[in-house]
Short mmCIF file of C-alpha atoms in Angstrom, two decimals:
data_model
loop_
_atom_site.label_atom_id
_atom_site.label_comp_id
_atom_site.label_asym_id
_atom_site.label_seq_id
_atom_site.Cartn_x
_atom_site.Cartn_y
_atom_site.Cartn_z
CA MET A 1 -37.38 9.15 9.86
CA ASN A 2 -37.26 8.90 13.69
CA SER A 3 -39.55 6.31 14.44
CA TYR A 4 -38.20 4.21 11.66
CA ILE A 5 -34.88 3.70 12.44
CA GLN A 6 -35.91 3.31 15.74
CA ARG A 7 -37.79 0.15 14.55
CA LEU A 8 -34.54 -1.07 12.31
CA THR A 9 -32.65 -0.92 14.89
CA LYS A 10 -35.19 -3.18 18.21
CA ASP A 11 -35.58 -5.46 14.75
CA VAL A 12 -31.56 -6.04 14.35
CA LEU A 13 -31.05 -6.36 18.08
CA ALA A 14 -34.00 -8.82 18.41
CA GLY A 15 -31.84 -10.82 15.31
CA LYS A 16 -33.91 -9.91 12.45
CA ASN A 17 -31.74 -9.16 9.16
CA ILE A 18 -32.77 -5.67 7.16
CA LEU A 19 -34.08 -5.10 3.31
CA PHE A 20 -31.96 -4.14 0.96
CA SER A 21 -34.41 -1.32 0.82
CA GLN A 22 -34.35 -0.42 3.95
CA ALA A 23 -30.31 -0.27 4.13
CA GLU A 24 -30.73 1.95 1.34
CA ARG A 25 -33.19 4.24 3.66
CA LEU A 26 -30.75 4.26 6.20
CA ILE A 27 -27.41 5.47 4.01
CA ASN A 28 -29.82 8.22 2.36
CA ALA A 29 -31.20 9.29 5.58
CA PRO A 30 -31.18 13.01 6.42
CA ASP A 31 -28.66 14.58 7.88
CA ASP A 32 -31.10 16.02 11.13
CA ASP A 33 -31.23 12.06 11.97
CA LEU A 34 -27.64 11.32 12.00
CA LEU A 35 -27.56 10.88 15.66
CA LEU A 36 -30.40 8.88 15.81
CA LEU A 37 -28.65 6.63 13.16
CA LEU A 38 -25.47 6.56 15.41
CA ASP A 39 -27.11 5.87 17.82
CA GLY A 40 -28.79 2.62 16.39
CA ALA A 41 -25.64 1.57 15.19
CA ASN A 42 -23.72 1.94 18.23
CA LYS A 43 -26.58 -0.30 20.32
CA ILE A 44 -26.10 -2.95 17.66
CA ARG A 45 -22.32 -3.00 17.93
CA ASN A 46 -22.54 -3.09 21.72
CA ARG A 47 -25.01 -5.72 21.50
CA PHE A 48 -22.62 -7.79 18.93
CA ARG A 49 -19.34 -6.95 19.14
CA GLY A 50 -19.10 -5.54 22.61
CA ASN A 51 -17.45 -2.26 23.40
CA LYS A 52 -13.21 -3.52 23.00
CA ILE A 53 -11.78 -2.17 20.11
CA ASN A 54 -9.60 -4.58 17.71
CA LEU A 55 -6.35 -2.54 16.59
CA CYS A 56 -4.82 -3.72 13.40
CA SER A 57 -1.43 -2.64 12.67
CA ILE A 58 -0.30 -2.77 9.00
CA THR A 59 3.47 -2.33 7.39
CA ASN A 60 4.25 -1.88 3.43
CA ALA A 61 6.93 -4.61 2.98
CA LYS A 62 7.24 -3.80 -0.30
CA SER A 63 6.31 -0.87 -2.09
CA GLY A 64 5.35 0.65 -5.63
CA LYS A 65 6.58 -0.84 -8.85
CA CYS A 66 2.64 -2.35 -9.30
CA SER A 67 1.67 -3.52 -12.78
CA GLN A 68 -1.85 -3.20 -12.00
CA ASP A 69 -3.95 -0.44 -13.27
CA CYS A 70 -6.53 0.64 -9.59
CA LYS A 71 -7.43 4.05 -10.43
CA PHE A 72 -6.99 4.94 -7.12
CA CYS A 73 -3.51 3.09 -5.82
CA SER A 74 -0.75 5.46 -5.14
CA GLN A 75 1.67 2.61 -5.93
CA SER A 76 0.84 1.63 -9.57
CA ASN A 77 3.13 1.81 -12.34
CA PHE A 78 0.72 3.59 -14.44
CA HIS A 79 0.76 6.56 -12.09
CA LYS A 80 3.22 8.98 -11.69
CA THR A 81 3.30 9.94 -7.42
CA ASP A 82 6.21 11.04 -5.19
CA ILE A 83 5.71 7.69 -3.17
CA LYS A 84 9.20 5.52 -2.27
CA THR A 85 9.41 2.37 -4.10
CA TYR A 86 11.62 -0.45 -2.74
CA SER A 87 11.66 -4.38 -3.14
CA LEU A 88 10.81 -6.61 0.36
CA ILE A 89 12.44 -5.21 3.41
CA LYS A 90 14.64 -7.48 5.28
CA LEU A 91 13.35 -10.21 7.98
CA ASP A 92 14.99 -8.19 10.93
CA LYS A 93 12.84 -4.83 9.76
CA ILE A 94 9.35 -6.53 9.42
CA LEU A 95 10.23 -7.96 12.72
CA ALA A 96 10.99 -4.57 13.79
CA ARG A 97 7.73 -3.01 12.82
CA ALA A 98 5.86 -5.83 14.24
CA LYS A 99 7.59 -5.06 17.82
CA LYS A 100 6.97 -1.30 17.70
CA TYR A 101 3.23 -2.13 17.17
CA TYR A 102 2.90 -5.13 19.78
CA GLN A 103 4.49 -2.66 22.59
CA ALA A 104 2.21 0.02 21.95
CA GLY A 105 -0.75 -2.09 22.50
CA SER A 106 -1.55 -3.55 18.70
CA ASN A 107 -3.42 -6.91 18.67
CA ARG A 108 -3.01 -7.40 15.00
CA PHE A 109 -0.08 -7.27 12.38
CA CYS A 110 -0.81 -7.20 8.47
CA ILE A 111 2.14 -7.58 6.22
CA VAL A 112 1.44 -6.01 2.87
CA VAL A 113 3.12 -5.90 -0.39
CA SER A 114 2.20 -4.41 -3.65
CA GLY A 115 1.98 -6.37 -6.83
CA ARG A 116 -0.46 -8.60 -7.59
CA ALA A 117 1.52 -11.85 -6.57
CA LEU A 118 4.97 -12.17 -4.75
CA THR A 119 8.36 -14.08 -6.46
CA LYS A 120 9.12 -17.66 -5.00
CA ASN A 121 11.80 -15.72 -2.89
CA ASP A 122 9.94 -13.16 -1.48
CA PHE A 123 6.80 -15.58 -0.38
CA GLU A 124 9.19 -17.18 1.49
CA THR A 125 10.66 -14.71 3.48
CA VAL A 126 7.05 -13.43 4.19
CA CYS A 127 6.47 -16.90 6.13
CA HIS A 128 9.67 -16.97 7.72
CA ALA A 129 8.51 -13.67 9.54
CA ILE A 130 4.93 -15.18 9.81
CA VAL A 131 6.59 -18.13 11.83
CA GLN A 132 8.85 -15.68 13.77
CA ILE A 133 6.18 -13.60 14.84
CA LYS A 134 4.24 -16.03 16.22
CA LYS A 135 7.13 -17.02 18.15
CA ARG A 136 8.10 -14.10 19.45
CA TRP A 137 4.65 -12.06 20.27
CA PRO A 138 2.28 -15.23 20.17
CA ASN A 139 -0.36 -13.24 21.21
CA MET A 140 -0.08 -10.94 18.16
CA ARG A 141 -2.66 -12.11 15.89
CA ARG A 142 -0.67 -12.68 12.20
CA ASP A 143 -2.09 -11.54 8.74
CA ALA A 144 -0.91 -10.83 5.51
CA SER A 145 -1.74 -9.17 2.23
CA LEU A 146 0.03 -10.32 -0.64
CA GLY A 147 -2.16 -10.41 -3.70
CA GLU A 148 -2.92 -12.99 -5.73
CA LEU A 149 -3.06 -17.29 -4.38
CA THR A 150 -2.50 -20.33 -5.13
CA PHE A 151 -3.69 -23.15 -3.07
CA GLU A 152 -0.12 -24.32 -2.34
CA MET A 153 0.80 -20.95 -0.77
CA ALA A 154 -2.16 -20.24 0.99
CA GLU A 155 -1.56 -24.16 2.89
CA LYS A 156 2.04 -22.43 3.37
CA LEU A 157 0.85 -19.65 4.81
CA LYS A 158 -1.66 -21.28 7.41
CA LEU A 159 1.19 -24.01 8.37
CA ALA A 160 3.64 -20.89 9.21
CA GLY A 161 0.95 -19.35 11.71
CA LEU A 162 -0.84 -17.02 9.36
CA GLN A 163 -4.35 -16.64 10.54
CA ARG A 164 -6.20 -13.70 8.46
CA TYR A 165 -5.88 -13.11 4.79
CA ASN A 166 -6.63 -9.85 3.10
CA HIS A 167 -7.64 -9.21 -0.48
CA ASN A 168 -10.43 -6.32 -0.24
CA LEU A 169 -12.59 -6.71 -3.61
CA GLU A 170 -12.91 -2.85 -3.65
CA THR A 171 -16.32 -2.40 -4.92
CA VAL A 172 -19.44 -4.70 -6.78
CA GLU A 173 -18.53 -6.33 -9.75
CA GLU A 174 -20.86 -3.97 -12.05
CA PHE A 175 -18.26 -0.87 -11.01
CA PHE A 176 -15.14 -2.77 -10.93
CA PRO A 177 -13.97 -2.42 -14.29
CA LYS A 178 -14.16 1.71 -14.28
CA ILE A 179 -11.42 1.19 -11.53
CA CYS A 180 -9.26 -1.50 -13.01
CA THR A 181 -8.72 -3.49 -16.02
CA THR A 182 -5.58 -5.73 -15.30
CA HIS A 183 -7.38 -8.07 -13.28
CA SER A 184 -11.01 -9.10 -12.99
CA PHE A 185 -13.34 -9.10 -10.48
CA ASP A 186 -13.68 -12.59 -10.51
CA ASP A 187 -10.12 -12.92 -10.29
CA ARG A 188 -9.98 -11.29 -6.86
CA ILE A 189 -13.26 -14.19 -6.05
CA LYS A 190 -10.79 -16.75 -6.98
CA THR A 191 -8.42 -15.56 -4.39
CA LEU A 192 -11.08 -15.81 -1.33
CA GLU A 193 -12.11 -19.35 -2.68
CA VAL A 194 -8.50 -20.49 -1.91
CA LEU A 195 -8.57 -19.12 1.62
CA ARG A 196 -11.95 -20.52 2.76
CA LYS A 197 -10.63 -24.09 1.41
CA VAL A 198 -7.76 -24.10 3.36
CA GLY A 199 -9.73 -22.88 6.35
CA LEU A 200 -8.06 -19.31 6.81
CA GLN A 201 -9.90 -16.21 7.94
CA ILE A 202 -11.02 -13.77 5.48
CA CYS A 203 -10.54 -10.29 5.60
CA SER A 204 -12.14 -8.45 3.05
CA GLY A 205 -13.90 -5.09 1.89
CA GLY A 206 -13.60 -2.03 0.42
CA ILE A 207 -12.98 1.64 -1.29
CA PHE A 208 -15.13 4.27 -1.31
CA GLY A 209 -15.34 8.02 -2.61
CA LEU A 210 -14.49 6.36 -6.37
CA GLY A 211 -17.19 7.63 -7.93
CA GLU A 212 -19.91 4.13 -6.99
CA THR A 213 -23.51 4.95 -6.12
CA LYS A 214 -24.66 5.24 -2.61
CA LYS A 215 -26.95 2.23 -3.72
CA GLN A 216 -23.56 0.56 -5.36
CA ARG A 217 -22.50 0.46 -1.36
CA VAL A 218 -25.68 -1.19 0.02
CA GLU A 219 -24.88 -3.78 -2.67
CA PHE A 220 -21.40 -4.36 -1.75
CA ALA A 221 -22.44 -4.53 2.27
CA TYR A 222 -24.99 -7.06 1.04
CA PHE A 223 -22.49 -8.76 -1.02
CA LEU A 224 -20.03 -9.37 1.46
CA LYS A 225 -21.96 -10.65 4.06
CA GLU A 226 -23.35 -13.25 1.54
CA LEU A 227 -19.45 -14.07 0.97
CA ASN A 228 -19.42 -14.59 4.82
CA VAL A 229 -16.21 -12.75 5.30
CA ASP A 230 -15.13 -12.37 9.11
CA CYS A 231 -13.79 -8.51 8.19
CA MET A 232 -14.98 -5.98 6.65
CA PRO A 233 -12.47 -3.11 6.06
CA LEU A 234 -13.59 0.22 5.44
CA ASN A 235 -11.61 2.45 3.18
CA PHE A 236 -12.30 6.28 2.21
CA LEU A 237 -10.50 7.69 -1.05
CA ASN A 238 -7.85 9.67 0.21
CA PRO A 239 -7.27 11.66 -3.53
CA VAL A 240 -3.21 11.39 -4.10
CA LYS A 241 -1.93 13.36 -6.53
CA GLY A 242 -0.68 12.12 -9.96
CA THR A 243 -3.16 8.87 -9.71
CA ALA A 244 -6.21 8.90 -11.88
CA PHE A 245 -8.70 9.73 -9.49
CA GLU A 246 -6.33 12.29 -8.03
CA ASN A 247 -9.48 14.77 -9.03
CA ASN A 248 -12.32 12.64 -7.12
CA LYS A 249 -14.30 15.17 -4.65
CA PRO A 250 -13.42 13.83 -0.88
CA LEU A 251 -16.70 12.45 0.57
CA LYS A 252 -18.13 14.36 3.27
CA PRO A 253 -17.79 13.31 6.93
CA PHE A 254 -21.39 12.56 7.32
CA GLU A 255 -21.88 10.56 4.36
CA ILE A 256 -18.92 8.49 5.60
CA LEU A 257 -20.53 8.16 9.08
CA LYS A 258 -23.73 6.95 7.14
CA THR A 259 -22.33 4.39 5.42
CA ILE A 260 -20.28 2.70 8.04
CA ALA A 261 -23.59 2.52 9.92
CA MET A 262 -25.62 1.18 6.94
CA PHE A 263 -22.42 -1.69 6.89
CA ARG A 264 -23.30 -2.33 10.68
CA PHE A 265 -27.18 -2.65 10.37
CA VAL A 266 -26.41 -4.96 7.52
CA ASN A 267 -23.57 -6.99 9.41
CA PRO A 268 -24.28 -6.97 12.80
CA LYS A 269 -22.00 -9.68 14.38
CA LYS A 270 -19.10 -9.05 11.73
CA GLN A 271 -15.74 -7.05 12.64
CA ILE A 272 -15.74 -3.62 11.06
CA ARG A 273 -12.55 -1.68 9.96
CA ILE A 274 -12.00 1.29 9.32
CA CYS A 275 -8.67 2.18 7.20
CA GLY A 276 -7.61 4.42 4.62
CA GLY A 277 -8.58 7.92 4.69
CA ARG A 278 -10.50 8.36 8.23
CA GLU A 279 -7.98 11.41 9.03
CA LYS A 280 -8.11 13.21 6.35
CA ASN A 281 -11.62 12.91 5.59
CA LEU A 282 -12.85 12.60 8.78
CA ARG A 283 -10.91 14.96 10.57
CA SER A 284 -12.61 16.53 13.88
CA LEU A 285 -15.21 13.49 13.78
CA GLN A 286 -13.05 10.71 13.86
CA SER A 287 -14.15 9.32 17.36
CA LEU A 288 -17.77 9.31 15.84
CA ILE A 289 -16.65 5.75 13.56
CA PHE A 290 -17.03 4.49 16.62
CA PHE A 291 -20.66 5.02 17.55
CA SER A 292 -21.31 4.35 13.67
CA GLY A 293 -20.78 0.42 14.62
CA CYS A 294 -16.79 0.34 14.13
CA ASP A 295 -15.18 -1.97 16.37
CA SER A 296 -11.89 -1.95 14.62
CA ILE A 297 -9.50 0.66 13.64
CA ILE A 298 -5.93 0.80 11.05
CA PHE A 299 -3.64 1.69 14.10
CA GLY A 300 -0.47 3.25 12.84
CA ASP A 301 0.33 4.73 9.48
CA TYR A 302 -0.84 3.07 6.20
CA LEU A 303 0.69 1.84 3.24
CA THR A 304 1.94 5.86 2.10
CA THR A 305 0.36 7.74 3.71
CA LYS A 306 0.68 8.84 7.62
CA GLY A 307 -1.88 7.92 10.19
CA ASN A 308 -2.82 9.33 13.87
CA ALA A 309 -0.23 9.69 16.54
CA LEU A 310 -0.70 5.91 18.22
CA ASN A 311 -0.88 7.88 21.30
CA ASP A 312 -4.27 9.90 20.17
CA ASP A 313 -5.76 6.98 19.05
CA LEU A 314 -5.46 4.86 22.32
CA GLN A 315 -6.71 8.70 24.20
CA MET A 316 -9.11 8.49 21.67
CA ILE A 317 -10.87 4.68 22.38
CA LYS A 318 -10.20 5.65 26.11
CA ASP A 319 -11.65 9.18 26.25
CA LEU A 320 -15.14 7.54 24.30
CA GLY A 321 -14.86 4.60 27.45
CA LEU A 322 -14.34 1.98 24.67
CA LYS A 323 -11.32 -0.25 25.72
CA ILE A 324 -8.92 -2.22 23.59
CA ARG A 325 -9.43 -5.74 22.42
#
């Protein structure tokens, strides 16, 4: 397996695409070969993405009370969890959170809301927030994740100054009905098509540990490659009590690292962002995500769970000899 990984690394560094069967062998690599796999993924990241890490911060601007039944989500009305629920927060609170992360060193801020789609009034508030963020902190990149969009809504967001939109597909089409029944995989694809037509950058990835197979993870990596999305956020299930997946067994750290590395081999030039579940599932091995090929992280808290202290993540990146983009 050693020579196999080394050969694939050379192929990717030379600009070649690896085959599906080869990617499948990588995600199933023996634990004894993990360090060699990470070495390859790290070299690929350095070649195509450099040694600079993107810090993306998010704010849960509207929490809970979601009509959708995504089985992993603590914000669904189908689940009984102890999260805080609230309507869209005021404009000044959104801006205060953006300022906090900007001053901490984040170079991207994403406004996230629960639910399938926003009301007209809430949508207008978000657009106004984007205008203000652009005006006050022009160097901070502006993202949003607001559910499904029409063409007109996407155009208005872009006009306000939005640069990238997050709309995760979560998993492959075959497995999707097992994690959500209130909307379809095609519904999510339609929003991505709208974003493409308008010319907004696309941030779309998924969550692992839902019961999908390793082969389906490889299929997902290739599907995102085919879609040519700009950023691939990878989440790893942190089971929340009260959700349908509360008893799912968390993925082991080595399995997570192999999944990230496989994504980097398949998508050498794309931004790969490690998001939810990093702290809970990787614990003392968190720093290895960068050697697995990651070049971006969520910086700060998540939607309903806490992240690392900001200074801890900054110190980790510095200790690794990496820089903030």
